[in-house]
Tab-separated table of C-alpha atoms in Angstrom:
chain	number	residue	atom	x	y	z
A	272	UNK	CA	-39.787	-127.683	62.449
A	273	UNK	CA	-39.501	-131.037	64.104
A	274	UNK	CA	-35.944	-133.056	64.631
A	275	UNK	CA	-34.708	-135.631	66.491
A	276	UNK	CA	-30.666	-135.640	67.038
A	277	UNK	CA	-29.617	-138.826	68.602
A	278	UNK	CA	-25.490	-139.863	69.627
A	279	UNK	CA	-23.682	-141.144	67.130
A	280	UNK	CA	-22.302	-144.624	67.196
A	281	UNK	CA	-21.327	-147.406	67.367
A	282	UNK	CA	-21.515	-147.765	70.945
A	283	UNK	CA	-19.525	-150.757	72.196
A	284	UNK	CA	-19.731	-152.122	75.855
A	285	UNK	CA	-19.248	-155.135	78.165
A	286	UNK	CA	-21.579	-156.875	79.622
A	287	UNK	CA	-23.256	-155.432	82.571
A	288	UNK	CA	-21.956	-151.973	82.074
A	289	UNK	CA	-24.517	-149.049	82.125
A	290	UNK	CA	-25.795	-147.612	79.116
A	291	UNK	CA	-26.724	-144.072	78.060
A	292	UNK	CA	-27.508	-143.145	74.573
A	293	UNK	CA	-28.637	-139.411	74.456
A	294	UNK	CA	-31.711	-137.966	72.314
A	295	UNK	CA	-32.643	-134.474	72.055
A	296	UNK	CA	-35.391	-133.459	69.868
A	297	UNK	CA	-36.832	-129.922	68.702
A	298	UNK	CA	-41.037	-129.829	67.989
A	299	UNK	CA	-43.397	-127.293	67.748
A	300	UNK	CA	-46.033	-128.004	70.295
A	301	UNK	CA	-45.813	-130.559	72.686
A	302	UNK	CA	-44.678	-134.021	71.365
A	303	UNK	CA	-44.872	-137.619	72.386
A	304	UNK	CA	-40.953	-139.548	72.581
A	305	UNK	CA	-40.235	-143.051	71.765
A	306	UNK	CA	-37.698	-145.507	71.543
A	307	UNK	CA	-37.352	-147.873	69.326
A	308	UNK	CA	-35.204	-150.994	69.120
A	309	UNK	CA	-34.541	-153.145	65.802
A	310	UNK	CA	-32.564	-156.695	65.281
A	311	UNK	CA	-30.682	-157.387	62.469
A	312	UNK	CA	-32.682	-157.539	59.518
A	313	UNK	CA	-36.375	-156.798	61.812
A	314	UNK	CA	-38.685	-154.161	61.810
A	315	UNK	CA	-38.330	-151.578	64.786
A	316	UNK	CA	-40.443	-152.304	67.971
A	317	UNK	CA	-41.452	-150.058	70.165
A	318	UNK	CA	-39.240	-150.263	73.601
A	319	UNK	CA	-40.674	-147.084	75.556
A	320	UNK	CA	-43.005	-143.955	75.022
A	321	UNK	CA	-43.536	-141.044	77.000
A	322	UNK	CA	-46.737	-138.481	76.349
A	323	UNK	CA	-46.211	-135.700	78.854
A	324	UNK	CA	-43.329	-133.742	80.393
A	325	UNK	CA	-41.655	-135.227	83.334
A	326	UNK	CA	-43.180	-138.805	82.225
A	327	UNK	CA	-40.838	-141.511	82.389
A	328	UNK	CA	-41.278	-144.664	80.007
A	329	UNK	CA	-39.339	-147.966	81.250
A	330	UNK	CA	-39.521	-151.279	79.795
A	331	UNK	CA	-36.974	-154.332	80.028
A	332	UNK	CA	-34.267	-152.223	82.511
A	333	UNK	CA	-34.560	-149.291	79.741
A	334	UNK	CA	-35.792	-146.185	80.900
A	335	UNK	CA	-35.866	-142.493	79.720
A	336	UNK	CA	-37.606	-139.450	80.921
A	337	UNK	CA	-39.134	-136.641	78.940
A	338	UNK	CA	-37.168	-133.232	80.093
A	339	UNK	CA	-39.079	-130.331	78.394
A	340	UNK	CA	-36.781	-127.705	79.920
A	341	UNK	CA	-34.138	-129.814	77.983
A	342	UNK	CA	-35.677	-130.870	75.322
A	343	UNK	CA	-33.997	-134.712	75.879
A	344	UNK	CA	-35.248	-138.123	76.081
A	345	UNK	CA	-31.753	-139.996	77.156
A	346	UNK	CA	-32.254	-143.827	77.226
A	347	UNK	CA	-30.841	-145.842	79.875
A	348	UNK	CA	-29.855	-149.212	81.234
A	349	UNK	CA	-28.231	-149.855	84.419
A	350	UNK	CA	-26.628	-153.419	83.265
A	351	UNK	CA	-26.501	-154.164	79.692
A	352	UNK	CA	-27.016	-158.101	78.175
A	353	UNK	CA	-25.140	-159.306	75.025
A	354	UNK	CA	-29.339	-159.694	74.204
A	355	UNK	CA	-29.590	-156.234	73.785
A	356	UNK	CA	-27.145	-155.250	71.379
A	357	UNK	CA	-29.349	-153.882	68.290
A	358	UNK	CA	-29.612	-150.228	66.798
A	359	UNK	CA	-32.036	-147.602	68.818
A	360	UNK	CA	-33.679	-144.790	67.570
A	361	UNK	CA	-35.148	-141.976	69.266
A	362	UNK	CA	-38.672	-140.568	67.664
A	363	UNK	CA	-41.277	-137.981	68.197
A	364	UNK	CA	-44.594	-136.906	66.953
A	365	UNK	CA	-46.278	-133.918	67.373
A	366	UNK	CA	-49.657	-133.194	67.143
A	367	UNK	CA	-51.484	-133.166	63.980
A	368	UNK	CA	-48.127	-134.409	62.463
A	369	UNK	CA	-45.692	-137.235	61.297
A	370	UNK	CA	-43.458	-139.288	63.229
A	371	UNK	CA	-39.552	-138.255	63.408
A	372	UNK	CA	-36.882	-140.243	63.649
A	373	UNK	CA	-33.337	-140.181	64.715
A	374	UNK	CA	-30.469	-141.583	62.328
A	375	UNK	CA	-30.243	-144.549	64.784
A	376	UNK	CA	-27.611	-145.755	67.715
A	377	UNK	CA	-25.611	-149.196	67.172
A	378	UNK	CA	-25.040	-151.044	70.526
A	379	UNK	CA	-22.630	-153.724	70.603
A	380	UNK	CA	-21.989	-155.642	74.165
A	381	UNK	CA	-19.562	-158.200	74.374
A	382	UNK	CA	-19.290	-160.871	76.847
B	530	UNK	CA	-52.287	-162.567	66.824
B	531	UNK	CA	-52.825	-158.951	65.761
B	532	UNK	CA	-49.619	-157.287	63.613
B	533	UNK	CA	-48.353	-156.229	60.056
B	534	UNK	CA	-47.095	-158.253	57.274
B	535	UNK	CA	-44.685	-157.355	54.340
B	536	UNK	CA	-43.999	-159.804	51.502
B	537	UNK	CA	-41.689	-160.693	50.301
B	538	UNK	CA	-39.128	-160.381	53.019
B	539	UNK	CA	-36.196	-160.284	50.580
B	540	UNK	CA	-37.199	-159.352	46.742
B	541	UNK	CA	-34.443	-158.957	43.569
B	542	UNK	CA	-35.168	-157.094	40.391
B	543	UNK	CA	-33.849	-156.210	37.518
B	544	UNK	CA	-33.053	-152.616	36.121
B	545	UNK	CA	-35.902	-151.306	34.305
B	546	UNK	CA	-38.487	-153.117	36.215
B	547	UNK	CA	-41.179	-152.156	38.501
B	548	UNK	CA	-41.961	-153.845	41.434
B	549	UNK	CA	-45.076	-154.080	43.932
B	550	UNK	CA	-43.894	-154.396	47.639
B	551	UNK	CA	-46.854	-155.699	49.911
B	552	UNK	CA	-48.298	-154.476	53.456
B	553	UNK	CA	-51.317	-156.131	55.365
B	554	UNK	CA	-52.021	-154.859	58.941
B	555	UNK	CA	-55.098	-156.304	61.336
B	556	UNK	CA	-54.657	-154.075	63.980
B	557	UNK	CA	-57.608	-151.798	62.113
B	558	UNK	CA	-55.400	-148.755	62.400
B	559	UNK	CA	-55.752	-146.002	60.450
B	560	UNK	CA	-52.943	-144.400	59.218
B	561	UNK	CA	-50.096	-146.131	57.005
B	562	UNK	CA	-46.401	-145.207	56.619
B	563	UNK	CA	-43.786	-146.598	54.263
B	564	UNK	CA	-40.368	-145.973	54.783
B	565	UNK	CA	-37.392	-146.368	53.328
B	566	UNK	CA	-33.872	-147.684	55.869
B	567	UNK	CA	-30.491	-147.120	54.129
B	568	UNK	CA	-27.326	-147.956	56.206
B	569	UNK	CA	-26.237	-144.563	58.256
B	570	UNK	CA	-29.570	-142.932	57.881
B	571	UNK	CA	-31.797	-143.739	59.477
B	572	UNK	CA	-35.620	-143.637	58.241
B	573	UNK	CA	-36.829	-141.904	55.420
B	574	UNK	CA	-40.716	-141.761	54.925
B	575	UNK	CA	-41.796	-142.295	51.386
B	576	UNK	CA	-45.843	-141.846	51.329
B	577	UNK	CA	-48.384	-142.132	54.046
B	578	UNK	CA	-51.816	-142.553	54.297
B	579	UNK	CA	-54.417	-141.312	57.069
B	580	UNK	CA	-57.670	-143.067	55.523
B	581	UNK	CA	-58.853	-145.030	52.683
B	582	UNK	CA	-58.607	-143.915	49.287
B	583	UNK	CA	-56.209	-140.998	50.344
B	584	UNK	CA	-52.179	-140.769	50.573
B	585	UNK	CA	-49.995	-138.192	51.031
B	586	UNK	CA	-45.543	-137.836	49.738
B	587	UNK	CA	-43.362	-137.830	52.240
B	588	UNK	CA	-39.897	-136.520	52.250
B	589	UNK	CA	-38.427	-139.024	49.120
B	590	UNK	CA	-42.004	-140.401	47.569
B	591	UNK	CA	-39.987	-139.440	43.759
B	592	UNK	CA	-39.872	-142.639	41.723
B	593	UNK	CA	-42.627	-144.523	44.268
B	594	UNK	CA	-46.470	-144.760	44.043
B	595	UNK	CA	-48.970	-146.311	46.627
B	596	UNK	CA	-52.690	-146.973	46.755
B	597	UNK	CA	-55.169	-147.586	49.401
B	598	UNK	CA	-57.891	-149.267	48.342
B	599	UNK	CA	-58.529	-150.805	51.969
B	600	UNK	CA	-57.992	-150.298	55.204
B	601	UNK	CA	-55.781	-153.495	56.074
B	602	UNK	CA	-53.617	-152.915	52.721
B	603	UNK	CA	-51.086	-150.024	51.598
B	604	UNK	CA	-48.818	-151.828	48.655
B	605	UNK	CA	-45.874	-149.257	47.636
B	606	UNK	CA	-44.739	-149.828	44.425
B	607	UNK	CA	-40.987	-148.953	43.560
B	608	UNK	CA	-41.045	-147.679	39.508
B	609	UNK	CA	-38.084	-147.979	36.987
B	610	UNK	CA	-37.570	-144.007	37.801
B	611	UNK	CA	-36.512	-144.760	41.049
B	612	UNK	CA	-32.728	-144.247	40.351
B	613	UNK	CA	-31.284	-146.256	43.522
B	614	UNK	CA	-34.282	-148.595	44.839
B	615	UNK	CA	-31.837	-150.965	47.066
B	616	UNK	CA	-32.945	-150.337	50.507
B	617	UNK	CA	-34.512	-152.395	53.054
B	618	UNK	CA	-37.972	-150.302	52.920
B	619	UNK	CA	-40.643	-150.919	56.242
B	620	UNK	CA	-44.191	-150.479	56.322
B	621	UNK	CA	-45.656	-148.894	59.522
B	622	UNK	CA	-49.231	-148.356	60.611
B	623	UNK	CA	-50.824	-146.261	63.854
B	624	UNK	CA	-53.994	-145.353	65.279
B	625	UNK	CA	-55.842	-142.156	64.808
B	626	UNK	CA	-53.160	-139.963	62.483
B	627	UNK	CA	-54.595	-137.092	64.823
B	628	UNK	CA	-53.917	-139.444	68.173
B	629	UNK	CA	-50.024	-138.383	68.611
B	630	UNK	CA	-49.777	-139.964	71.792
B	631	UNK	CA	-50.089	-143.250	70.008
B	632	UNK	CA	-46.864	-145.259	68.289
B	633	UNK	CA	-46.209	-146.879	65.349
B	634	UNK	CA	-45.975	-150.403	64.943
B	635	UNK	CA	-43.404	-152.127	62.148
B	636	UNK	CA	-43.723	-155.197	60.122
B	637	UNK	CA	-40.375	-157.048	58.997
B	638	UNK	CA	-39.344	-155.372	56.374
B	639	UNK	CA	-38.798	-156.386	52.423
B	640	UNK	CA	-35.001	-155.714	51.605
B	641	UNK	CA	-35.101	-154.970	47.957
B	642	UNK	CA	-31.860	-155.428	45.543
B	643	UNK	CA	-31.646	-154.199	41.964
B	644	UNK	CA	-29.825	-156.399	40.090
């Protein structure tokens, strides 16, 4: 079946540090990864996609590679803003099938 | 501007009562999603729908009904046999259900609280 297993949290760091939040996913076939970000009391918005092994997806100093032969989709950030503290969540679809999510990340970065 | 709308963003009700939770997209997407967001885990899907006038459960659809009558709308309402209904529940639409490489976008959210 399909599953997306993302770190637990919450993550806590200070600004400018560098993020990771790890995702690891298990699909039959070959499935497209997101991440998603949400605010406090938003709707998730898409933050980065990628459709194809070895594709990386980067948007706003986040960036995370698909790795088939790991079956990961790690998001990172080289310098983290206070702005981006927010809950993440890993997702996949596969074809002919739902989207899966992960339970969710909460980032906190303090000044 | 082209998106998805929930109303009301934050909707009380009383034990016993049903209530209809509303979703308009413009994006002319296909497929709708509802889910359900409870603190710790994550999304839940309740019902989604590939095309008009057909809807299929999702994981926790039990105590929930849905209809799509047209494209732009996909109201999900929340019965009195829906033993814990508080949730902050988001309605989700995409392009082409068969189109995986395309995402989902989100509207707001309606945070529901039984009284």
């Amino acid at each position: 079946g399909n599953s997306v297993t993302q770190m637990e949290g919450p993550v806590t760091l200070s600004e400018e540090a560098f993020l990771t939040i790890n995702c690891t996913y298990t699909a039959t076939g070959y499935p497209s990864l997101f991440w998603y970000v949400q605010y406090p009391g938003e709707g998730l918005q898409l933050l980065l996609k990628a459709t194809k092994a070895d594709d990386k997806g980067s948007n706003k100093g986040f960036e995370a590679t698909y790795r088939k032969e790991t079956t990961s989709f790690h998001l990172e950030k080289g310098s983290v803003q206070v702005s981006d503290s927010a809950v993440y969540f890993c997702a996949l679809r596969s074809p002919g099938n739902q989207f899966y999510f992960g339970t969710g990340t909460s980032l906190t970065v303090i000044p | 501007d082209g998106g998805i709308t929930q109303s009301p963003k934050y909707l009380f009700r009383k034990e016993g009562q049903n209530v209809t939770l509303s979703c308009e997209q413009n994006l002319n997407h296909d497929a709708m999603y509802w889910y359900r967001q409870d603190p710790g885990q994550g999304l839940r899907l309740i019902y989604y729908s590939q095309i008009v006038n057909d809807f299929q459960k999702g994981d926790i659809a039990e105590g929930y009904s849905v209809s799509r009558e047209k494209k732009e709308s996909f109201p999900l309402t929340v019965t009195s046999a829906q033993k814990n209904p508080t949730a902050f529940y988001l309605c989700a639409s995409s392009n082409e259900y068969r189109d995986y490489y395309n995402e989902q976008f989100f509207g707001p959210g309606t945070r529901l609280t039984v009284l």
